PDB file of C-alpha atoms in Angstrom:
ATOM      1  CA  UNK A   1       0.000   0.000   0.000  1.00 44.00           C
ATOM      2  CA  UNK A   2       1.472   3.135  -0.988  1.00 50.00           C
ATOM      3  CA  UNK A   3       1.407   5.829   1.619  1.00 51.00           C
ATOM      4  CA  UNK A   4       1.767   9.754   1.768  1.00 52.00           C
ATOM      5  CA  UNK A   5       2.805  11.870   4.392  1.00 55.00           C
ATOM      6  CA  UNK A   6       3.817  15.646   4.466  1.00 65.00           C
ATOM      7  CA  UNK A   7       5.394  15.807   8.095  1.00 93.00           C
ATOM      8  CA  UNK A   8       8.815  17.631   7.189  1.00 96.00           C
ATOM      9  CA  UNK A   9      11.110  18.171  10.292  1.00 96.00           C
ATOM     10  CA  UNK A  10      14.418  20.276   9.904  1.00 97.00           C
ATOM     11  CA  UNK A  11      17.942  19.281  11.717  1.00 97.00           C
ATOM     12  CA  UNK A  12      21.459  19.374  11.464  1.00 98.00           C
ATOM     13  CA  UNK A  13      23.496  16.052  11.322  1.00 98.00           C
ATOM     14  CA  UNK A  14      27.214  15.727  13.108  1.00 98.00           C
ATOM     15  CA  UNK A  15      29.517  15.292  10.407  1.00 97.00           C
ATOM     16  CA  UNK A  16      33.163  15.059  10.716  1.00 96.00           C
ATOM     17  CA  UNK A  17      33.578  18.586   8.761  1.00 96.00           C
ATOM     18  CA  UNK A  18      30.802  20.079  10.880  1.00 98.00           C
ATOM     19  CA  UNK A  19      27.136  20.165  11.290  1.00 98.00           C
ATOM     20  CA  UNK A  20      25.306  19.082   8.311  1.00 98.00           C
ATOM     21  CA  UNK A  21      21.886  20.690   7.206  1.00 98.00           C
ATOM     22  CA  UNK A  22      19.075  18.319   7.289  1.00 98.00           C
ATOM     23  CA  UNK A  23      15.344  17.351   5.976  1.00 98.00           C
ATOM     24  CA  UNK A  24      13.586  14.195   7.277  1.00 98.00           C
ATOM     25  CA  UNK A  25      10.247  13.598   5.484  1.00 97.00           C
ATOM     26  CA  UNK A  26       8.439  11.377   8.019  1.00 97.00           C
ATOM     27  CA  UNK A  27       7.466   7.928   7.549  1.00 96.00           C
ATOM     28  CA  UNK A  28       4.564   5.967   8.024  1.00 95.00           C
ATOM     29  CA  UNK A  29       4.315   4.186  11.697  1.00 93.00           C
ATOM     30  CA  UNK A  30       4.926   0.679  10.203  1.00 94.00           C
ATOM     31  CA  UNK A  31       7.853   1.413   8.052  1.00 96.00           C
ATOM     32  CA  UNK A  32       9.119  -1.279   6.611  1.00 96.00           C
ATOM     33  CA  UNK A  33      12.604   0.874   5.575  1.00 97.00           C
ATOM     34  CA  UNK A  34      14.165   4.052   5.599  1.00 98.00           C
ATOM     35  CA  UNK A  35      16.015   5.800   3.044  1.00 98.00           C
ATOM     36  CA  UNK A  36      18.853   8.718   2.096  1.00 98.00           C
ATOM     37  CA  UNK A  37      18.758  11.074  -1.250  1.00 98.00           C
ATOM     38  CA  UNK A  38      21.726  12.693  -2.312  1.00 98.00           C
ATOM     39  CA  UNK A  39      22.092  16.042  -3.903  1.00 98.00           C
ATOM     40  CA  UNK A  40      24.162  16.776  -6.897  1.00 97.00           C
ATOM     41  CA  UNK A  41      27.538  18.763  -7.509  1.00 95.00           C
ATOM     42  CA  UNK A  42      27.163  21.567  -5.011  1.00 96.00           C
ATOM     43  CA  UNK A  43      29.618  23.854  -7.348  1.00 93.00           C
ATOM     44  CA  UNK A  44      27.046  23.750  -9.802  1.00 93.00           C
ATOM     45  CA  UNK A  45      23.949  25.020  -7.508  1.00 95.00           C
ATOM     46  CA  UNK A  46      23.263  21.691  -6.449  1.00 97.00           C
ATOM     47  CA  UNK A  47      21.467  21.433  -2.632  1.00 98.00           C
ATOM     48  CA  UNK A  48      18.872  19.286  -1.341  1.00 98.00           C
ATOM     49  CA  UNK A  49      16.257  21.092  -2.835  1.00 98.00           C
ATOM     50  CA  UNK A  50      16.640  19.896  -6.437  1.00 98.00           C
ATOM     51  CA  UNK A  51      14.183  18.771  -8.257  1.00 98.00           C
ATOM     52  CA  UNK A  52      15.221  15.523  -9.126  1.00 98.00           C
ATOM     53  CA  UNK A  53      16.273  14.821  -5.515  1.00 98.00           C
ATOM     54  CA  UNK A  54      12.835  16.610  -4.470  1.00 98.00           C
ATOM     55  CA  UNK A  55      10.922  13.805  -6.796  1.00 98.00           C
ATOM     56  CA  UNK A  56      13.032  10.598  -5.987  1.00 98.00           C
ATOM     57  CA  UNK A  57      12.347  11.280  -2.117  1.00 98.00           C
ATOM     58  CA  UNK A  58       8.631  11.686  -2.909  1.00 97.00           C
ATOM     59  CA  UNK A  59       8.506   7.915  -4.473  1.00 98.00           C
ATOM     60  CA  UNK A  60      10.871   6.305  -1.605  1.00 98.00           C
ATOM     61  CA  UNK A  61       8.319   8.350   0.716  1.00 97.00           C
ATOM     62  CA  UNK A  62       5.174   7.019  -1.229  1.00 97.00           C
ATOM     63  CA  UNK A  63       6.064   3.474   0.638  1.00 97.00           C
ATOM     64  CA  UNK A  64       6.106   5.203   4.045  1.00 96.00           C
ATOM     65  CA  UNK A  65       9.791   4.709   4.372  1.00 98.00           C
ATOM     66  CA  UNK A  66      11.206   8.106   6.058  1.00 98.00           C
ATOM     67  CA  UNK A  67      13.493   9.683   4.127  1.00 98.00           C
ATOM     68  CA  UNK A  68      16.580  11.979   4.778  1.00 98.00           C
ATOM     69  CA  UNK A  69      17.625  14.397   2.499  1.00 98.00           C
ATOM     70  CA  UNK A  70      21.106  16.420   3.486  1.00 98.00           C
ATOM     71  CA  UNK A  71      23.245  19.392   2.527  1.00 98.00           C
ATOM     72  CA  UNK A  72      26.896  17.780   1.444  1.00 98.00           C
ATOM     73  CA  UNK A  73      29.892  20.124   3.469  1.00 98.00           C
ATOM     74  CA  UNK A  74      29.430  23.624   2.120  1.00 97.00           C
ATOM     75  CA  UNK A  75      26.311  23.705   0.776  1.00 98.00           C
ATOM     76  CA  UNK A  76      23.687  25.693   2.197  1.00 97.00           C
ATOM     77  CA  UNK A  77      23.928  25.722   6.169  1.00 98.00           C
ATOM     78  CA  UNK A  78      26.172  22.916   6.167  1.00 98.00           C
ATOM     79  CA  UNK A  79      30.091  23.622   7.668  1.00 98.00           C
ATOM     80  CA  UNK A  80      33.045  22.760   6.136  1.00 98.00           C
ATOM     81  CA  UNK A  81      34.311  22.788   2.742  1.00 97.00           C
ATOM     82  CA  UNK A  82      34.037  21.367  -0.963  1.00 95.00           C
ATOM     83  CA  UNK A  83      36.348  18.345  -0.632  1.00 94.00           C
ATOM     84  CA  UNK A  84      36.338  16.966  -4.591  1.00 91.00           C
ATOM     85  CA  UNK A  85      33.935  13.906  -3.579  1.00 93.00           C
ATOM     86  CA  UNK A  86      36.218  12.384  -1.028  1.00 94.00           C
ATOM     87  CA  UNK A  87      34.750  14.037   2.672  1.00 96.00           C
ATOM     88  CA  UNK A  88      31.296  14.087   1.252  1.00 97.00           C
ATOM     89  CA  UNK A  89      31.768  10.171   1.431  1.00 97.00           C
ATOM     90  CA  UNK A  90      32.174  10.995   5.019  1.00 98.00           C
ATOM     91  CA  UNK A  91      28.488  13.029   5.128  1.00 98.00           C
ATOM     92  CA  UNK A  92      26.819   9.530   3.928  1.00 98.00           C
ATOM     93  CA  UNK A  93      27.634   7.698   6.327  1.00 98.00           C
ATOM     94  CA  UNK A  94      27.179  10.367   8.387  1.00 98.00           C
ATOM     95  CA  UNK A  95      23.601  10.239   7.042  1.00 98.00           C
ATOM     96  CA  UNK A  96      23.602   6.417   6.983  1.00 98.00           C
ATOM     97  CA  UNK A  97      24.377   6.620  10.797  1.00 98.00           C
ATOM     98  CA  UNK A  98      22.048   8.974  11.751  1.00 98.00           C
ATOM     99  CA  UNK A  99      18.708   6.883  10.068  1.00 98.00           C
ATOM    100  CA  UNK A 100      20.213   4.019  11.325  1.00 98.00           C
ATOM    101  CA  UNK A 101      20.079   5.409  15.012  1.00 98.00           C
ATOM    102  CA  UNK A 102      16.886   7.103  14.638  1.00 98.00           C
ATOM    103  CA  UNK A 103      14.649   4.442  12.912  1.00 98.00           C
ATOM    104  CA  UNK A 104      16.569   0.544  13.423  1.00 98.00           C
ATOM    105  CA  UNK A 105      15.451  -0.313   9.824  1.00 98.00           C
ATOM    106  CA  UNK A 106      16.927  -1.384   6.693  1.00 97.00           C
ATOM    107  CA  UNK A 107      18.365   1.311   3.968  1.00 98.00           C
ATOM    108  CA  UNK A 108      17.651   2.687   0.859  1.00 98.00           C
ATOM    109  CA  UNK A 109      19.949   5.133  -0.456  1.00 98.00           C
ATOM    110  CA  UNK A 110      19.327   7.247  -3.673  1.00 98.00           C
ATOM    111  CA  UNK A 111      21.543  10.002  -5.177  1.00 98.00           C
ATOM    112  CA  UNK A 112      21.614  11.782  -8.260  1.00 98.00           C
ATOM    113  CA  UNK A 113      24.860  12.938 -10.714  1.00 97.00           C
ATOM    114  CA  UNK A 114      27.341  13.921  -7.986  1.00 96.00           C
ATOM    115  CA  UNK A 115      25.211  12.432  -5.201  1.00 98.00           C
ATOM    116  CA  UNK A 116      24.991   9.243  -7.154  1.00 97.00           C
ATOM    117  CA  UNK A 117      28.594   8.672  -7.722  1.00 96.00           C
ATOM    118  CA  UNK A 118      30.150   9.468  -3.957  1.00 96.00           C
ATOM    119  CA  UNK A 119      26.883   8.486  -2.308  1.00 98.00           C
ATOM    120  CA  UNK A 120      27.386   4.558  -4.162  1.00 98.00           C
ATOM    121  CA  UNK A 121      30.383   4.659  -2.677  1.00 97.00           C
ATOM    122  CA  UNK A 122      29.280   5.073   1.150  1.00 98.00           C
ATOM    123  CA  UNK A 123      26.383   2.519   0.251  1.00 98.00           C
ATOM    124  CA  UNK A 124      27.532  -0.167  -1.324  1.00 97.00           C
ATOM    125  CA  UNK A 125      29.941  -0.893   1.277  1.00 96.00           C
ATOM    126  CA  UNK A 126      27.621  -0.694   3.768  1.00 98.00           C
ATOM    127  CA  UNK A 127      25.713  -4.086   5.062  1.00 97.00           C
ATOM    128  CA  UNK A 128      22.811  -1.948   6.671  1.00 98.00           C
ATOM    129  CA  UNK A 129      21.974  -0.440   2.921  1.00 98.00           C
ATOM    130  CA  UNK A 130      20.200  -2.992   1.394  1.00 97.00           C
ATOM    131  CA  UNK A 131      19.087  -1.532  -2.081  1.00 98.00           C
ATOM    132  CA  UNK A 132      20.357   1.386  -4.043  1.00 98.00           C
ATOM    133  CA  UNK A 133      19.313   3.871  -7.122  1.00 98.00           C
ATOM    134  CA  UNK A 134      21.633   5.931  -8.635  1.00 98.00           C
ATOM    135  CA  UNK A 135      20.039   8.432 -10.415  1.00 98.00           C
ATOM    136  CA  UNK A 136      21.548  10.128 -13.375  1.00 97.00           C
ATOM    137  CA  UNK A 137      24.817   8.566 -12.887  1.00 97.00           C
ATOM    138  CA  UNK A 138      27.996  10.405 -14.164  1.00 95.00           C
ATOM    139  CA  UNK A 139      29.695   8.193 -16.168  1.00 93.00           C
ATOM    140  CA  UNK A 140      31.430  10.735 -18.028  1.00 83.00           C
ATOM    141  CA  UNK A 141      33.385  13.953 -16.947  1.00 65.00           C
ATOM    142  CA  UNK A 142      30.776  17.022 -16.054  1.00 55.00           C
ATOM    143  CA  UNK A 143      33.695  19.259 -17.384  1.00 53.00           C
ATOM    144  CA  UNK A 144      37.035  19.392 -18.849  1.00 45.00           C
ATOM    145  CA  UNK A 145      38.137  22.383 -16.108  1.00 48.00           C
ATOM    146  CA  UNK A 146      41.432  20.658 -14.389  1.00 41.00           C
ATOM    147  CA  UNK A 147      40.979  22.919 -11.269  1.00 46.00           C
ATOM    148  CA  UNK A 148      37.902  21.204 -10.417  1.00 47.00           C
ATOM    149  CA  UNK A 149      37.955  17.226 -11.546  1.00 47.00           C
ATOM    150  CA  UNK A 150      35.093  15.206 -12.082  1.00 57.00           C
ATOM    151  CA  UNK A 151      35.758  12.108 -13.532  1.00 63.00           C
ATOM    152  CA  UNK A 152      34.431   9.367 -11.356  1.00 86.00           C
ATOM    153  CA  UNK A 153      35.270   5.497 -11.140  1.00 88.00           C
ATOM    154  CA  UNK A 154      32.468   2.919 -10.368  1.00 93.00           C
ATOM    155  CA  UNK A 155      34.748  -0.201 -10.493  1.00 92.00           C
ATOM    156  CA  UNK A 156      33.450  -0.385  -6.862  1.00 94.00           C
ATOM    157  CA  UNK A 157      29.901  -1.697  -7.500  1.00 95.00           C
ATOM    158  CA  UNK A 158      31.537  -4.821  -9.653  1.00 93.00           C
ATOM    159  CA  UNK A 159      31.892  -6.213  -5.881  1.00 91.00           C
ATOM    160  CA  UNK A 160      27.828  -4.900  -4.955  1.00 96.00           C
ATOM    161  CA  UNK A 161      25.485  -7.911  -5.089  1.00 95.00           C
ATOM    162  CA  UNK A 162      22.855  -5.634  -3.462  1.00 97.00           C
ATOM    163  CA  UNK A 163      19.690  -5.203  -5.627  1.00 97.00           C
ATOM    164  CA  UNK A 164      20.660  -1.988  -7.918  1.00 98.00           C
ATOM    165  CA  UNK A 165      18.678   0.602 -10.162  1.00 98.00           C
ATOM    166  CA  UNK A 166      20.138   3.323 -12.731  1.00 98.00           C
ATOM    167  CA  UNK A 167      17.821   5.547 -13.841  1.00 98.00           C
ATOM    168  CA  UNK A 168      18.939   7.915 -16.528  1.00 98.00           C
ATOM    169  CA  UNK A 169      17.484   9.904 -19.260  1.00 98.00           C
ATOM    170  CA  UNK A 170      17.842   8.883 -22.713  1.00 97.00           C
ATOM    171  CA  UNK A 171      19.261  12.635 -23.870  1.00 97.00           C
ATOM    172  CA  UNK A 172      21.701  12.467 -20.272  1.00 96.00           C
ATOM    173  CA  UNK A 173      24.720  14.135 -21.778  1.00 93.00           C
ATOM    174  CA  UNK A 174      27.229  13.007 -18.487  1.00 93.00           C
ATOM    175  CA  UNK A 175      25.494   9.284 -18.825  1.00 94.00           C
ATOM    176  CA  UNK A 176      25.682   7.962 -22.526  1.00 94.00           C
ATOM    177  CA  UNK A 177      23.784   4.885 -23.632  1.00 96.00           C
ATOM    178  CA  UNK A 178      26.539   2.907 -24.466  1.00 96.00           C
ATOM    179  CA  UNK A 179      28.569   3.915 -21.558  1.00 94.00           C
ATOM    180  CA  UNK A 180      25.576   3.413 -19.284  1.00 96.00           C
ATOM    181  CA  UNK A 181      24.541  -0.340 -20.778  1.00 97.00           C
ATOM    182  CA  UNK A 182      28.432  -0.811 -20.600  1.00 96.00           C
ATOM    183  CA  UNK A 183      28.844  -0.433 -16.963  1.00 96.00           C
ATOM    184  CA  UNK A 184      25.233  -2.001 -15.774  1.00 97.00           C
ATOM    185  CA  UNK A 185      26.620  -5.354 -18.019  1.00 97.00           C
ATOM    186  CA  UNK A 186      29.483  -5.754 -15.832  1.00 96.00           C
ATOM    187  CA  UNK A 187      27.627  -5.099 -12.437  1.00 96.00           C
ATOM    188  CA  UNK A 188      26.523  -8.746 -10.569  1.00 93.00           C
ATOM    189  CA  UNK A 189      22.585  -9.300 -10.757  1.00 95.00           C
ATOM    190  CA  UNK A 190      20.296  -8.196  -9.696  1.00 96.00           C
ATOM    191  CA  UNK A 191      20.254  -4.789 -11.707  1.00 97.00           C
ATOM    192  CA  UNK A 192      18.182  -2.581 -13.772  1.00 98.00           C
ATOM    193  CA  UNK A 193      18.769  -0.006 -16.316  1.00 98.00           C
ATOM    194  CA  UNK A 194      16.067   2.284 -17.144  1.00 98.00           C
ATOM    195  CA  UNK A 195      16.576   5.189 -19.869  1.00 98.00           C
ATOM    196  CA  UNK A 196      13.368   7.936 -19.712  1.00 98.00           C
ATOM    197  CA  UNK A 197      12.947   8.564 -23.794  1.00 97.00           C
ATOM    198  CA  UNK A 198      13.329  12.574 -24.052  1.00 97.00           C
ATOM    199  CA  UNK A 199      14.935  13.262 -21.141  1.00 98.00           C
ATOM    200  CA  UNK A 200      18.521  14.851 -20.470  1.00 97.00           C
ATOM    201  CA  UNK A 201      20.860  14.781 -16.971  1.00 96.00           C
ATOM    202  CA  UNK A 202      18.192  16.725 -15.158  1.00 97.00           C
ATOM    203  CA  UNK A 203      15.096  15.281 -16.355  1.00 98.00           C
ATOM    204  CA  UNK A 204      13.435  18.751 -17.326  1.00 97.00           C
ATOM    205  CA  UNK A 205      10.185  17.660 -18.552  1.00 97.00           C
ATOM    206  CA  UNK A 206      10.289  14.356 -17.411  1.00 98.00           C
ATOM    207  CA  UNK A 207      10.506  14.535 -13.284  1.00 98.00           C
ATOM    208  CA  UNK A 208       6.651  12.954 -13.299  1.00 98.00           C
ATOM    209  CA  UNK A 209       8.471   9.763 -15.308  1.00 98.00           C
ATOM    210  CA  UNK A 210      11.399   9.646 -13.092  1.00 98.00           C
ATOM    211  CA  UNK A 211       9.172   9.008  -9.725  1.00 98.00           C
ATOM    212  CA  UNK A 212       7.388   6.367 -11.442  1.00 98.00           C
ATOM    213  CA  UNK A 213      10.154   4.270 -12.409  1.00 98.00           C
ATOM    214  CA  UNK A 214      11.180   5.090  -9.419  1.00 98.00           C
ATOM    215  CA  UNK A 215       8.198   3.552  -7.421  1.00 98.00           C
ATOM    216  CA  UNK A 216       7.636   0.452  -9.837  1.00 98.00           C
ATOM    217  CA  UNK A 217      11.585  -1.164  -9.713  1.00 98.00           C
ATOM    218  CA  UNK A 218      11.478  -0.440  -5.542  1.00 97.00           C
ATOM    219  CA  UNK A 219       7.503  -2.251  -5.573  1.00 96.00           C
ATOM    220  CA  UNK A 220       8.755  -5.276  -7.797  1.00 96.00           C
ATOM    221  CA  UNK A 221      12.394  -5.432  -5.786  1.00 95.00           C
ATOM    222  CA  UNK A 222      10.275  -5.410  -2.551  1.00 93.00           C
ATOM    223  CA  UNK A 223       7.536  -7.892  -3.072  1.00 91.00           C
ATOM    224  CA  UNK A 224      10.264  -9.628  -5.604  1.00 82.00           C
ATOM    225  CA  UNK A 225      13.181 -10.095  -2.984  1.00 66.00           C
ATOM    226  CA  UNK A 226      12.324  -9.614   0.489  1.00 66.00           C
ATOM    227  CA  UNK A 227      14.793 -11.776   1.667  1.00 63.00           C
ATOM    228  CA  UNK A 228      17.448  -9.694   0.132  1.00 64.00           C
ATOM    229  CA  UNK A 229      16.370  -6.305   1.235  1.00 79.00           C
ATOM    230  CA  UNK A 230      15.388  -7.045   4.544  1.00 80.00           C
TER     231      UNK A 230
END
């Protein structure tokens, strides 16, 4: 049964660069998970308010799982400093912590572009997550500037056997088809691809398509595999 609930409380998480700024959507009394979103490249405007980030919570919060959303280290209210994609590691499992503390339930973690490819990281590794979405996933460099790098390596999630969902549009231009299907084919099952026909990096147009894939992989991976995401 899919659930909806607007209770929004506002915190700060204790991360090792400083306090981190925080949204918690509530979740429904029998939640049967909770979940983290992460934010994109926060040199390029990206907070916990994006859209995409805004959309993904709403269909992880549609099952009643309570879901964090959190400012990465220098972005928005949150201390500390850029750190290339290496501290923000550090703010997942911050985050990762923090639900695990406050709720005692398995994990979802989500994260689009930038949030996808350092949030992965923190998750995958992590026996508490138990399924994860990257959204957008940069499998190309966001720019050629040398002052601020962004080519990312996913040879980590060859060694995740946790159920996995990429979710990309078809026009992404930092996740190519053939660089996309290229890295899903080497990943362990169970996976998903899922290109959005029309849609580029930041789904403009498409954000009502992107919750819905969304919510049909995680009701087929939960009614499909309880025993692995439990």
């Amino acid at each position: 049964m899919i659930v909806q609930n607007s209770t929004i409380r506002s915190l700060f998480l204790n991360g090792t660069a400083g306090r981190l700024e925080a949204l918690l959507n509530a979740g429904a009394e029998n939640a049967t998970h909770a979940a983290v979103v992460c934010h994109p490249h926060p040199l390029f405007g990206g907070t916990l308010h994006n859209k995409v980030v805004f959309h993904t919570m709403k269909a992880l919060n549609s099952f009643g799982f309570p879901v964090l959303r959190f400012n990465f280290r220098g972005a928005g209210l949150s201390h500390g400093e850029h750190d290339q994609g290496c501290g923000e590691v550090d703010d997942v499992r911050t985050a990762l912590d923090w639900l695990d503390a406050e709720f005692h339930l398995p994990m979802v973690f989500a994260g689009f572009s930038f949030g996808a490819a350092v949030g992965l990281r923190a998750a995958c590794a992590d026996t508490r997550v138990k399924t994860v979405i990257g959204v957008g996933t940069p499998v190309v460099p966001v720019a050629a500037d040398t002052q601020l790098p962004r080519a990312y390596s996913f040879d980590f999630l060859r060694h995740c056997a946790k159920p996995k969902l990429f979710v990309s549009g078809a026009r992404d231009q930092f996740g190519p088809r053939s660089k996309l299907e290229a890295l899903v084919d080497s990943l362990a099952e169970p996976k998903n691809l899922v290109l959005i026909d029309g849609a580029d990096h930041f789904f403009e147009g498409r954000l009502r398509e992107l919750r819905e894939t969304i919510e049909a992989w995680m009701k087929e991976t939960l009614s499909s595999q309880p025993s692995a995401i439990s």
